[in-house]
Short mmCIF file of C-alpha atoms and ligand atoms in Angstrom, two decimals:
data_model
loop_
_atom_site.label_atom_id
_atom_site.label_comp_id
_atom_site.label_asym_id
_atom_site.label_seq_id
_atom_site.Cartn_x
_atom_site.Cartn_y
_atom_site.Cartn_z
CA MET A 269 0.01 -0.06 -0.05
CA ASN A 270 1.52 3.36 -0.95
CA LYS A 271 1.37 6.44 1.26
CA SER A 272 -1.42 8.25 -0.46
CA VAL A 273 -3.71 5.23 -0.34
CA LEU A 274 -2.89 4.90 3.32
CA PHE A 275 -3.68 8.57 3.86
CA LEU A 276 -6.89 8.41 1.98
CA SER A 277 -8.16 5.31 3.91
CA ALA A 278 -7.19 7.00 7.22
CA ALA A 279 -9.15 10.14 6.13
CA ALA A 280 -12.25 8.08 5.09
CA PHE A 281 -12.05 6.29 8.34
CA ALA A 282 -11.84 9.51 10.42
CA LEU A 283 -14.80 10.93 8.40
CA SER A 284 -17.01 7.93 8.88
CA MET A 285 -16.29 7.94 12.63
CA ALA A 286 -17.10 11.72 12.83
CA CYS A 287 -20.32 11.08 10.95
CA SER A 288 -21.46 8.10 13.00
CA SER A 289 -20.70 9.69 16.27
CA ALA A 290 -22.59 12.79 15.23
CA TRP A 291 -25.52 10.55 14.50
CA ALA A 292 -25.36 8.53 17.59
CA ALA A 293 -24.55 11.16 20.18
CA GLY A 294 -27.77 12.61 21.61
CA ASP A 295 -28.15 15.83 23.59
CA ALA A 296 -28.68 14.83 27.26
CA GLU A 297 -30.10 18.17 28.24
CA LYS A 298 -32.90 17.94 25.56
CA GLY A 299 -33.27 14.22 26.49
CA LYS A 300 -33.90 15.20 30.09
CA LYS A 301 -36.76 17.56 29.04
CA LEU A 302 -38.16 14.92 26.80
CA VAL A 303 -37.97 12.23 29.49
CA GLU A 304 -39.52 14.58 32.00
CA ALA A 305 -42.42 15.22 29.65
CA LYS A 306 -42.98 11.66 28.35
CA CYS A 307 -41.74 9.09 30.79
CA THR A 308 -42.17 10.46 34.38
CA THR A 309 -45.86 9.55 34.60
CA CYS A 310 -44.68 5.92 34.81
CA HIS A 311 -40.97 5.89 35.67
CA ALA A 312 -38.92 7.46 38.58
CA PHE A 313 -35.52 8.98 37.75
CA GLY A 314 -34.35 9.85 41.22
CA LYS A 315 -32.46 13.06 41.74
CA ALA A 316 -32.13 13.73 38.02
CA ILE A 317 -35.91 14.61 37.79
CA ALA A 318 -37.86 15.22 40.98
CA LYS A 319 -41.05 13.39 40.03
CA ALA A 320 -42.11 10.04 41.04
CA GLY A 321 -43.07 7.23 38.72
CA LYS A 322 -46.03 5.05 39.21
CA VAL A 323 -46.77 2.04 36.92
CA GLY A 324 -43.31 1.35 35.50
CA PRO A 325 -40.07 0.25 37.16
CA SER A 326 -37.88 2.90 38.74
CA LEU A 327 -35.01 3.83 36.43
CA GLU A 328 -33.20 6.00 38.93
CA ALA A 329 -30.21 3.48 39.31
CA GLY A 330 -29.62 3.87 35.57
CA ILE A 331 -30.65 1.46 32.81
CA VAL A 332 -28.16 1.84 29.81
CA GLY A 333 -25.93 -1.27 29.66
CA LYS A 334 -27.91 -3.05 32.46
CA PRO A 335 -29.69 -6.38 32.30
CA ALA A 336 -33.44 -5.96 31.52
CA GLY A 337 -36.14 -6.89 33.97
CA LYS A 338 -34.08 -6.57 37.12
CA VAL A 339 -35.65 -3.72 39.14
CA ALA A 340 -36.41 -5.35 42.55
CA GLY A 341 -40.15 -5.44 43.46
CA PHE A 342 -41.48 -4.74 39.98
CA ALA A 343 -43.77 -7.36 38.45
CA TYR A 344 -42.66 -7.34 34.73
CA SER A 345 -44.77 -8.63 31.87
CA PRO A 346 -44.25 -12.33 30.90
CA GLY A 347 -42.79 -11.01 27.55
CA LEU A 348 -40.09 -8.91 29.29
CA THR A 349 -39.42 -11.55 31.87
CA LYS A 350 -38.70 -14.14 29.08
CA MET A 351 -36.30 -11.79 27.25
CA SER A 352 -34.59 -11.05 30.50
CA GLY A 353 -34.23 -14.73 31.10
CA GLU A 354 -32.69 -15.04 27.66
CA GLY A 355 -30.05 -12.45 28.68
CA LEU A 356 -31.40 -9.17 27.21
CA VAL A 357 -29.17 -6.27 28.17
CA TRP A 358 -30.22 -2.66 27.58
CA ALA A 359 -27.44 -1.74 25.25
CA GLU A 360 -28.05 1.39 23.35
CA ASP A 361 -29.19 -0.24 20.15
CA LYS A 362 -31.74 -2.38 22.09
CA LEU A 363 -33.02 0.61 24.01
CA ASP A 364 -33.37 2.45 20.72
CA LYS A 365 -35.54 -0.38 19.26
CA PHE A 366 -37.67 -0.67 22.42
CA LEU A 367 -38.23 3.07 22.65
CA LYS A 368 -39.13 3.30 19.05
CA ASN A 369 -41.96 0.83 19.39
CA PRO A 370 -42.18 -0.96 22.72
CA LYS A 371 -44.97 -3.38 21.60
CA GLU A 372 -43.03 -4.56 18.53
CA PHE A 373 -39.77 -5.11 20.54
CA ILE A 374 -41.47 -6.98 23.43
CA GLN A 375 -44.63 -8.91 22.80
CA GLY A 376 -47.24 -8.12 25.48
CA THR A 377 -45.10 -5.51 27.20
CA LYS A 378 -46.69 -3.64 30.02
CA MET A 379 -45.39 -0.45 28.46
CA MET A 380 -47.99 -0.79 25.63
CA ALA A 381 -49.63 2.43 26.71
CA PHE A 382 -46.51 4.27 25.55
CA PRO A 383 -46.75 4.66 21.70
CA GLY A 384 -42.99 5.02 21.29
CA LEU A 385 -40.67 7.79 20.05
CA ALA A 386 -40.77 7.93 16.32
CA SER A 387 -37.92 10.48 15.95
CA ASP A 388 -34.43 9.08 15.70
CA GLU A 389 -33.17 12.31 17.34
CA GLU A 390 -35.47 12.17 20.23
CA ARG A 391 -34.54 8.55 20.94
CA ALA A 392 -30.87 9.53 20.80
CA ASP A 393 -31.46 12.45 23.13
CA ALA A 394 -33.51 10.37 25.55
CA ILE A 395 -30.75 7.72 25.64
CA ALA A 396 -28.09 10.32 26.24
CA PHE A 397 -30.03 11.50 29.27
CA LEU A 398 -30.47 7.87 30.59
CA LYS A 399 -26.74 7.42 30.29
CA THR A 400 -26.26 10.19 32.89
CA LEU A 401 -28.15 8.14 35.52
CA PRO A 402 -27.74 7.53 38.39
CA THR A 403 -27.20 11.17 39.41
CA PRO A 404 -24.87 11.29 42.36
C1 LIG B 617 -47.73 4.40 30.32
C2 LIG B 617 -46.59 4.17 31.29
C3 LIG B 617 -45.15 4.27 30.68
C4 LIG B 617 -44.56 5.26 29.99
C5 LIG B 617 -45.17 6.62 29.52
C6 LIG B 617 -43.20 4.80 29.79
N1 LIG B 617 -42.96 3.64 30.30
FE1 LIG B 617 -41.24 2.52 30.31
N2 LIG B 617 -42.20 0.98 31.16
C7 LIG B 617 -43.45 0.96 31.64
C8 LIG B 617 -43.83 -0.34 32.14
C9 LIG B 617 -45.16 -0.76 32.69
C10 LIG B 617 -42.65 -1.08 32.00
C11 LIG B 617 -42.48 -2.62 32.30
C12 LIG B 617 -42.64 -3.30 30.88
C13 LIG B 617 -42.85 -4.80 30.90
O1 LIG B 617 -42.95 -5.39 32.12
O2 LIG B 617 -43.12 -5.39 29.89
C14 LIG B 617 -41.59 -0.31 31.35
C15 LIG B 617 -40.40 -0.63 31.07
C16 LIG B 617 -39.31 0.23 30.61
C17 LIG B 617 -37.98 -0.13 30.44
C18 LIG B 617 -37.35 -1.45 30.81
C19 LIG B 617 -36.87 -1.47 32.28
C20 LIG B 617 -36.25 -2.74 32.76
O3 LIG B 617 -36.11 -2.83 33.98
O4 LIG B 617 -35.98 -3.58 32.01
C21 LIG B 617 -37.26 0.95 30.11
C22 LIG B 617 -35.91 1.18 29.73
C23 LIG B 617 -38.29 2.04 29.88
N3 LIG B 617 -39.47 1.57 30.26
C24 LIG B 617 -38.07 3.33 29.51
C25 LIG B 617 -38.94 4.26 29.25
C26 LIG B 617 -38.70 5.56 28.70
C27 LIG B 617 -37.27 6.08 28.46
C28 LIG B 617 -39.88 6.20 28.53
C29 LIG B 617 -40.19 7.63 27.94
C30 LIG B 617 -39.61 7.90 26.63
C31 LIG B 617 -40.91 5.31 29.09
N4 LIG B 617 -40.32 4.15 29.43
C32 LIG B 617 -42.31 5.63 29.09
C33 LIG B 617 -44.38 2.06 31.58
C34 LIG B 617 -44.17 3.20 30.91
#
């Protein structure tokens, strides 16, 4: 490989990294407002947002990168319990799919009352906020 080919491929790689991270990186501040408006009726987020959840599991200990279905004392749906048993972890791509369309990602989920976040940007923002949990 000659030097210019090497340089070009390095430049292409750098460019692709820059583009993919620009797409993937959400805005945690916008995400916080969005989560406050759309998720706090059902979920608690601890000190990050001073509102209590009700029908959903508390997410205040953080959820990104954690195993699904493990919040103590919460009675999950059979669908989520099954996926949890199969080892589902809330990696960002899985959360993204779930938040886009909860019912499609988990059959019979108890989160069916939430229609999902159709906007790619809103989901990225919400996930960026969820990554800031737990708030010390
Ligand atoms: C109408 C109430 C409701 C709303 C609104 C809602 N959720 Fe949920 N959520 C639930 C319920 C109930 C579950 C449990 C699902 C199950 O058992 O299938 C859940 C589960 C989850 C889980 C999986 C938790 C775990 O322990 O595995 C995540 C993550 C989640 N919700 C995030 C969100 C986010 C982010 C929002 C806002 C964009 C949101 N939810 C809006 C009710 C809701």
